[in-house]
PDB file of C-alpha atoms in Angstrom:
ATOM      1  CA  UNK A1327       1.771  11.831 -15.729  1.00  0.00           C
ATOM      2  CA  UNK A1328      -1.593  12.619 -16.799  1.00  0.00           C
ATOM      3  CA  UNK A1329      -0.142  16.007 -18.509  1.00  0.00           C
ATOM      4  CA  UNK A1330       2.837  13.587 -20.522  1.00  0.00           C
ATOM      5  CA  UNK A1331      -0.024  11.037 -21.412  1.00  0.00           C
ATOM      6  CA  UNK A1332      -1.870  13.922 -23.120  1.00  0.00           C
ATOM      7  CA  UNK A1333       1.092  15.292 -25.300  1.00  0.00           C
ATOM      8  CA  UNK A1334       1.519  13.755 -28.427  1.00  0.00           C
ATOM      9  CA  UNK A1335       5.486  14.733 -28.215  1.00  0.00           C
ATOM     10  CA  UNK A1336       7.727  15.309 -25.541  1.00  0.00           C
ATOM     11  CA  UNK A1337      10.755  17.303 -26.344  1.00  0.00           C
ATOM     12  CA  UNK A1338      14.185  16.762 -24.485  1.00  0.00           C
ATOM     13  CA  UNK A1339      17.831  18.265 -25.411  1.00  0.00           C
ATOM     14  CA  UNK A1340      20.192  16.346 -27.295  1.00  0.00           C
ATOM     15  CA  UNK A1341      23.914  15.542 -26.471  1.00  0.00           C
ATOM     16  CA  UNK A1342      24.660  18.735 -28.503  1.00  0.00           C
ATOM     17  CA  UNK A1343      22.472  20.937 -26.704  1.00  0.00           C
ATOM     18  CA  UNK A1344      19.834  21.022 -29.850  1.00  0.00           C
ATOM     19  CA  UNK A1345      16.219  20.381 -29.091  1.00  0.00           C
ATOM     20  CA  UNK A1346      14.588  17.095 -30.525  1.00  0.00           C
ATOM     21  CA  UNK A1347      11.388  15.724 -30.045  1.00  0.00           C
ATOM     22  CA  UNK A1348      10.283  11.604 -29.727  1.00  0.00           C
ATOM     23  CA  UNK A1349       7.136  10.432 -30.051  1.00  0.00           C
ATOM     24  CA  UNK A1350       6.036   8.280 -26.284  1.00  0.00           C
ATOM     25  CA  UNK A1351       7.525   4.967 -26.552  1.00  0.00           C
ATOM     26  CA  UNK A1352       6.191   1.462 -24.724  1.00  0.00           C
ATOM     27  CA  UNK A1353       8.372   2.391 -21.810  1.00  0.00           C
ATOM     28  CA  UNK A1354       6.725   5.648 -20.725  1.00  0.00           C
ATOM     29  CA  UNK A1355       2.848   3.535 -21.230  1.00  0.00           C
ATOM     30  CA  UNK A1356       4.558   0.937 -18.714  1.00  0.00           C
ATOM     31  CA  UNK A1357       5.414   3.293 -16.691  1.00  0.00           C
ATOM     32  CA  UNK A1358       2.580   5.452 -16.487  1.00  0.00           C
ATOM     33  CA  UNK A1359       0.459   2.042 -15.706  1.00  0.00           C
ATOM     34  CA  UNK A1360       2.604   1.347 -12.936  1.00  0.00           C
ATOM     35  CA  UNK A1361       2.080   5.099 -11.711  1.00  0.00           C
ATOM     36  CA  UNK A1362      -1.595   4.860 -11.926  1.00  0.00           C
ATOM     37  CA  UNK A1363      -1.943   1.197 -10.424  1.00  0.00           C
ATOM     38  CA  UNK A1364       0.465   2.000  -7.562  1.00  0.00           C
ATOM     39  CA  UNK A1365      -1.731   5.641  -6.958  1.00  0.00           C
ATOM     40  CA  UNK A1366      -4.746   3.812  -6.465  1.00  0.00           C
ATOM     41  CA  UNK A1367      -3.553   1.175  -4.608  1.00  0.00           C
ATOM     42  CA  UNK A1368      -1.341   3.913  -1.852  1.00  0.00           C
ATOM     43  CA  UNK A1369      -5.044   5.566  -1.879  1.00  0.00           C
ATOM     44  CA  UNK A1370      -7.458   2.127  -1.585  1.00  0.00           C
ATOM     45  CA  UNK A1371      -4.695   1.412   1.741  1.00  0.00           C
ATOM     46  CA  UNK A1372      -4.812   5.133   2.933  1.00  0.00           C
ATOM     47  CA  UNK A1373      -8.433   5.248   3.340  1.00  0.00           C
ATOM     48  CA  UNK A1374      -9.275   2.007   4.317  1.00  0.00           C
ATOM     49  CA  UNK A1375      -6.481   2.696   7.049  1.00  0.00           C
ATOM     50  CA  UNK A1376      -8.614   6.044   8.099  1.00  0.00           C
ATOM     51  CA  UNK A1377     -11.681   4.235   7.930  1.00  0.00           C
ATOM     52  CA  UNK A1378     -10.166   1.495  10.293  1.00  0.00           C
ATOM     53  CA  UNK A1379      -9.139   4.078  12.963  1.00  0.00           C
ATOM     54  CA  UNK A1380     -12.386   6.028  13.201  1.00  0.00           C
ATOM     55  CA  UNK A1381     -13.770   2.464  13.353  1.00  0.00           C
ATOM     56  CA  UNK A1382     -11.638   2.358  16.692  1.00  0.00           C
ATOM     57  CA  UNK A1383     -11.299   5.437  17.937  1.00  0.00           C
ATOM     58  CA  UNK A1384     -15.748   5.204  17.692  1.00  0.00           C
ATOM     59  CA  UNK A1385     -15.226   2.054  19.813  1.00  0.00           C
ATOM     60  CA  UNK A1386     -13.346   3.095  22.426  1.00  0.00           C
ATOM     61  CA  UNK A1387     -15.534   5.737  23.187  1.00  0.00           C
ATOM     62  CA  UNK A1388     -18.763   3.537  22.904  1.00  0.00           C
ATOM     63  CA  UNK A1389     -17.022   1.198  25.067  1.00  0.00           C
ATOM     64  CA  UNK A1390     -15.965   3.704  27.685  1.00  0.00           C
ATOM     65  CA  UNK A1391     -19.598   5.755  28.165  1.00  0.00           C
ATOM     66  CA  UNK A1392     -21.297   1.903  28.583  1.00  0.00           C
ATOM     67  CA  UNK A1393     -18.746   1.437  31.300  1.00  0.00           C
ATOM     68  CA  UNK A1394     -19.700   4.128  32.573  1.00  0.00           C
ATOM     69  CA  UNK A1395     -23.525   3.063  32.653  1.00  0.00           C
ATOM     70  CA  UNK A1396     -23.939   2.627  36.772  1.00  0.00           C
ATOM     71  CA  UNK A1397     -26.611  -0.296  38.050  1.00  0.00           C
ATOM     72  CA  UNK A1398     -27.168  -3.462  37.190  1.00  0.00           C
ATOM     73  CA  UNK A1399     -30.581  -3.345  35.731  1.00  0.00           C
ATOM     74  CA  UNK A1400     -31.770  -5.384  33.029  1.00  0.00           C
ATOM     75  CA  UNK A1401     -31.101  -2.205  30.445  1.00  0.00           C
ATOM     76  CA  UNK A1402     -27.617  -1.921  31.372  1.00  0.00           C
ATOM     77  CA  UNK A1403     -26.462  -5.621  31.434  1.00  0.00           C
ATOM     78  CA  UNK A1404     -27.859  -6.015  28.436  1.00  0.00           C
ATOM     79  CA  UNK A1405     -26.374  -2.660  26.896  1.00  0.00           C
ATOM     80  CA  UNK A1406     -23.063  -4.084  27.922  1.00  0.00           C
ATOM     81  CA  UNK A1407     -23.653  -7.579  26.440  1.00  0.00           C
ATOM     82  CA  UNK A1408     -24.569  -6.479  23.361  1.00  0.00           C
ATOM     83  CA  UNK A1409     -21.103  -4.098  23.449  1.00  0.00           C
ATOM     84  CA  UNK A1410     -19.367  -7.762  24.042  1.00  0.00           C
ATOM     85  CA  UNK A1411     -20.315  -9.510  21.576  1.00  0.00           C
ATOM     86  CA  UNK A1412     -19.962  -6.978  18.967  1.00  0.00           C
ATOM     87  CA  UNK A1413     -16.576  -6.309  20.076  1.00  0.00           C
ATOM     88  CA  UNK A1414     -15.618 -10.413  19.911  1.00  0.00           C
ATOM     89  CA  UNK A1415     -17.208 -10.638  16.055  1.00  0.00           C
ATOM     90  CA  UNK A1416     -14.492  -7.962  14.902  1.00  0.00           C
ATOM     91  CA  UNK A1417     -11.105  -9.044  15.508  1.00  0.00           C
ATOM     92  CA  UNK A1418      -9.480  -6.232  14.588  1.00  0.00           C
ATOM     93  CA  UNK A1419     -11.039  -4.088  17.103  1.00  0.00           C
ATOM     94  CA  UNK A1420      -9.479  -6.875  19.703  1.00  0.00           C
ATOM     95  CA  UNK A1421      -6.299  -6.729  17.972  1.00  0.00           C
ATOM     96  CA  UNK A1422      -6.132  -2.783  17.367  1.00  0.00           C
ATOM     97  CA  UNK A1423      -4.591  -3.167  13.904  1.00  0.00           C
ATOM     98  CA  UNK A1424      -6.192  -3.073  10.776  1.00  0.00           C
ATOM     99  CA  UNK A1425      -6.027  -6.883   8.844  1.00  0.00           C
ATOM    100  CA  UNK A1426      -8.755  -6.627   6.316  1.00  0.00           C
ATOM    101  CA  UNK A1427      -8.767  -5.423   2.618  1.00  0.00           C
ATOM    102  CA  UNK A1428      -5.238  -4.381   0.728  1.00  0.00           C
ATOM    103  CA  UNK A1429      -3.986  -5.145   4.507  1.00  0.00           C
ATOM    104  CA  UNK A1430      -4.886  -9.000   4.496  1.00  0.00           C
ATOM    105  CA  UNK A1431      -2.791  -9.155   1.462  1.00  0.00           C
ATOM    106  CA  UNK A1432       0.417  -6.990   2.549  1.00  0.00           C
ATOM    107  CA  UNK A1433       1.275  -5.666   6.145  1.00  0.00           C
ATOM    108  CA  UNK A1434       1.987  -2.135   4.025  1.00  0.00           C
ATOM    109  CA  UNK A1435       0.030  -1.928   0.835  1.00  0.00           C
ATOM    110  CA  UNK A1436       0.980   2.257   1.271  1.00  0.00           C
ATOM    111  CA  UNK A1437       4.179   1.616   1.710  1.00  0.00           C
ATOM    112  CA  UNK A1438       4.893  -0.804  -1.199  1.00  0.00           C
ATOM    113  CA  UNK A1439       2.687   1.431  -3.699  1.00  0.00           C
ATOM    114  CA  UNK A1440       5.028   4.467  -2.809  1.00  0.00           C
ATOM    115  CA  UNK A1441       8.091   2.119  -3.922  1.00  0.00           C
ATOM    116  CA  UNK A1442       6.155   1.852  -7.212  1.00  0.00           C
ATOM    117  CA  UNK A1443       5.749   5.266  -7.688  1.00  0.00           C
ATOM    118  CA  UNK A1444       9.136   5.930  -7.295  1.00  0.00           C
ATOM    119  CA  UNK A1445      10.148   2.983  -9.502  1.00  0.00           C
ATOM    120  CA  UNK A1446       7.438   4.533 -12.280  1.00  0.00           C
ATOM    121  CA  UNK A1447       9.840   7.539 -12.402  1.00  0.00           C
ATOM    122  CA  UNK A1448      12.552   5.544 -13.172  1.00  0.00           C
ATOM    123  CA  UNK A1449      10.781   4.103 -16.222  1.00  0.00           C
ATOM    124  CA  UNK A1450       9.705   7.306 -17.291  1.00  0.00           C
ATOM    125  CA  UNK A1451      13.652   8.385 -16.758  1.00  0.00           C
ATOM    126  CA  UNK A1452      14.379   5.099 -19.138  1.00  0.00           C
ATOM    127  CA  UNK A1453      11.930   5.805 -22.026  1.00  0.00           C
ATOM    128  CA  UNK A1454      13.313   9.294 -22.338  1.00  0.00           C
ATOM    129  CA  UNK A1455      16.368   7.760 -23.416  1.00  0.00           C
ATOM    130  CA  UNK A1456      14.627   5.973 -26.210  1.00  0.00           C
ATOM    131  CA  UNK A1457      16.416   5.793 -29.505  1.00  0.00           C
ATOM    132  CA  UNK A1458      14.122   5.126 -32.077  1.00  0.00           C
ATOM    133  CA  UNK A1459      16.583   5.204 -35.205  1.00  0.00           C
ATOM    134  CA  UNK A1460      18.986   2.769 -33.429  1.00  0.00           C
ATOM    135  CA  UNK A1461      16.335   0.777 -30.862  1.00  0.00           C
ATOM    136  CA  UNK A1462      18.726   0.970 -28.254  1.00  0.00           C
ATOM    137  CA  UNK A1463      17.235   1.903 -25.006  1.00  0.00           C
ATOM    138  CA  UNK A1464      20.069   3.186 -21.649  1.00  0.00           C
ATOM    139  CA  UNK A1465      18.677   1.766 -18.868  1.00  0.00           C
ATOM    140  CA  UNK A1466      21.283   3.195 -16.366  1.00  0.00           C
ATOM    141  CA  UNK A1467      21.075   6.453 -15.540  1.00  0.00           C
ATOM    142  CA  UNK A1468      20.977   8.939 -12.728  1.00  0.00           C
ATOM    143  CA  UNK A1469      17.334   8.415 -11.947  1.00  0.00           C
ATOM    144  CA  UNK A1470      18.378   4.551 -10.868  1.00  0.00           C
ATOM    145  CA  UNK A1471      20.065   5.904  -8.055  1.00  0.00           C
ATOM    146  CA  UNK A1472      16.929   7.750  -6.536  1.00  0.00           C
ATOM    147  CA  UNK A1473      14.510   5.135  -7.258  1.00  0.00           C
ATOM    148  CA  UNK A1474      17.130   2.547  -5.179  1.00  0.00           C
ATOM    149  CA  UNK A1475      17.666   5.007  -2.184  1.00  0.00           C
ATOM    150  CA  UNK A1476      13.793   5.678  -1.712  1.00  0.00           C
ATOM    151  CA  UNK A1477      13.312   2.108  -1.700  1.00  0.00           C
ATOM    152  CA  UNK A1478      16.235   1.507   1.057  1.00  0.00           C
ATOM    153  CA  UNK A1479      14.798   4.244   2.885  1.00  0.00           C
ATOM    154  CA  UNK A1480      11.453   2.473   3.453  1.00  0.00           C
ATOM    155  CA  UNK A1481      13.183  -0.916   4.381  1.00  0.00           C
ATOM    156  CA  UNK A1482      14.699   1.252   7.111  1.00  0.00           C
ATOM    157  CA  UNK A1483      11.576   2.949   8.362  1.00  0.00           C
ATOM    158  CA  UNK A1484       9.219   0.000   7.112  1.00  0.00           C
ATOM    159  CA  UNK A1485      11.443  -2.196  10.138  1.00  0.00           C
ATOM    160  CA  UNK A1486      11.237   0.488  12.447  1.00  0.00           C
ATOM    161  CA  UNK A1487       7.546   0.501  12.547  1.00  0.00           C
ATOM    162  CA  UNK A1488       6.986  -3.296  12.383  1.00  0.00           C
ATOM    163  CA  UNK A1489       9.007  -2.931  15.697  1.00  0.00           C
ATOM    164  CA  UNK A1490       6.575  -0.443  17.066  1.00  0.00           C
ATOM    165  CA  UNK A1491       3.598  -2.188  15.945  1.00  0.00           C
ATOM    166  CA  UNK A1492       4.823  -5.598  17.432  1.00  0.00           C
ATOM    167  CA  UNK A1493       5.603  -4.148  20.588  1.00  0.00           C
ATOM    168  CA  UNK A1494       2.328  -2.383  20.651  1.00  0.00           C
ATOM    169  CA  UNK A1495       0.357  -5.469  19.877  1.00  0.00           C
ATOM    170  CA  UNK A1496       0.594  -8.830  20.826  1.00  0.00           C
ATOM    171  CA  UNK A1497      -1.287 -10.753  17.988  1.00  0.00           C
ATOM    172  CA  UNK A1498       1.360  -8.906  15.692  1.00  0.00           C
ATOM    173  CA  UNK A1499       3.643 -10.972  15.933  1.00  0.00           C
ATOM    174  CA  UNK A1500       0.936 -13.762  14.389  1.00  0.00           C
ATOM    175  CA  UNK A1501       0.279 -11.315  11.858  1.00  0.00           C
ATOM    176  CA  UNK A1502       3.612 -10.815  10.535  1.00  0.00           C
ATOM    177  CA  UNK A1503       3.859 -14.667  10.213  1.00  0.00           C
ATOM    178  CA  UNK A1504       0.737 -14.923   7.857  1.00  0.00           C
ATOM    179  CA  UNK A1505       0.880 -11.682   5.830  1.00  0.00           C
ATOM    180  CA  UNK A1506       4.309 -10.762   4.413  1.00  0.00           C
ATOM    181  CA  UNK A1507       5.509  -6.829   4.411  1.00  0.00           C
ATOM    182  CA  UNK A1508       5.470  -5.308   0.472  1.00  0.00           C
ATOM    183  CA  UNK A1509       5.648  -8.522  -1.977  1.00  0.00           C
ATOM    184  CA  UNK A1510       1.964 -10.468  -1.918  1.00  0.00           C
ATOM    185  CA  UNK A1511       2.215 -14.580  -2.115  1.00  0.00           C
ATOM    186  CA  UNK A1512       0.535 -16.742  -3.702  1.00  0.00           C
ATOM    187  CA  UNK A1513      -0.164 -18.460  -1.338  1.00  0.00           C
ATOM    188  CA  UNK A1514      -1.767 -15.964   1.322  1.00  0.00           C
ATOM    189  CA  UNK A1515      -3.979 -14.864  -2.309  1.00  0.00           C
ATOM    190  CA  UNK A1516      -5.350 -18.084  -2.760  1.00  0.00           C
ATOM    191  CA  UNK A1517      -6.446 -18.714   0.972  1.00  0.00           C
ATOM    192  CA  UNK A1518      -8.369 -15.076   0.616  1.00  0.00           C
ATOM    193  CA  UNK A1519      -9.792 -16.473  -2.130  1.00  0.00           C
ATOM    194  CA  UNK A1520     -10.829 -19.867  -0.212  1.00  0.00           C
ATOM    195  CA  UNK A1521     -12.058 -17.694   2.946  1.00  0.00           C
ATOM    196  CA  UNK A1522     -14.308 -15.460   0.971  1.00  0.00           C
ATOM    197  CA  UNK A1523     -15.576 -18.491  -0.813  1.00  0.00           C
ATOM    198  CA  UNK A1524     -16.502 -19.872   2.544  1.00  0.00           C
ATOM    199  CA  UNK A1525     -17.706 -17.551   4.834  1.00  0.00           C
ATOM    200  CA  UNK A1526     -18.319 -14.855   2.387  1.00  0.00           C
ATOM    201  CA  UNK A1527     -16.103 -12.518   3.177  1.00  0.00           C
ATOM    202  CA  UNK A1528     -15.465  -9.262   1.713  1.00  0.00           C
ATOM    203  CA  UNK A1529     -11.597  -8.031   1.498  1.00  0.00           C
TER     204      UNK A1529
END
């Protein structure tokens, strides 16, 4: 993307085999927006994901050595109290599934940016058949049928780990209710909004 943004021309063969050359059109700037948005946003989810699981992987082994702690001194209730309450301000420890940043908006902010990216080359596949003598633009083509399989794929193994996760975890089930899957509402954007205007919360 960054390598087609940078060429002034892109050059493609015609129906009779002869090479021509187009200029970039509006369709391949769309598309290379929707590239770049959905690449940040699959990367914002991936980390925040890893950053989530060291988060509780770190717990679990905090919690486990003060279990371990033996005696009921004053140093080791209160080691374990302060454990407790630590554990009960962070729901998502309790839970064991990440629910805050790109993930309070969609249950798979990775997944749904990958379904961009694939949708991106599509674009791309649409711009390069561009005629800018006639203004006509062919927007079915091979590349539709890649784009639309990729995106069936992930329904397929998006609903195969919602299953997993739901069995895994029993608040899921709550959390499927409030956050949908790939498409963000309104409505679940506005009451972030309202939440980090009240308790001010960071997504």
């Amino acid at each position: 993307v960054a390598w087609s943004m940078a060429m002034k021309r892109t050059h493609c063969d015609d129906d009779k085999g002869v090479e021509t050359s187009s200029s970039l059109n509006a369709i391949d700037r769309i598309a290379a927006l929707i590239f770049l948005f959905a690449l940040c946003i699959e990367s914002t989810a991936d980390n925040q994901q890893l950053r989530f699981q060291n988060r509780k992987r770190a717990n679990v082994v905090f919690m486990h050595s003060l279990h371990s702690v033996s005696g009921t001194g004053n140093f080791a209730s209160a080691m374990k109290s302060i454990a407790a309450k630590a554990t009960e301000n962070n729901k998502e420890l309790i839970d064991g599934f990440c629910q805050s940043g790109l993930f309070a908006i969609v249950r798979k902010p990775n997944y749904a940016a990958e379904q961009l990216i694939w949708i991106s080359y599509y674009f791309f596949s649409v711009g390069a058949t561009w005629q800018q003598n006639q203004g006509t633009v062919s927007w079915v083509n091979w590349s539709m049928g890649g784009f639309i399989l990729l995106c069936l794929l992930f329904q397929g193994s998006g609903w195969l780990t919602e299953e997993i996760s739901s069995s895994k975890y029993p608040t899921y089930r709550d959390y499927q209710r409030r956050v949908p899957l790939y498409m963000p509402k309104i409505t679940t954007l506005w009451n972030l909004r309202n939440d980090n205007e009240k308790g001010g919360k960071v997504l």
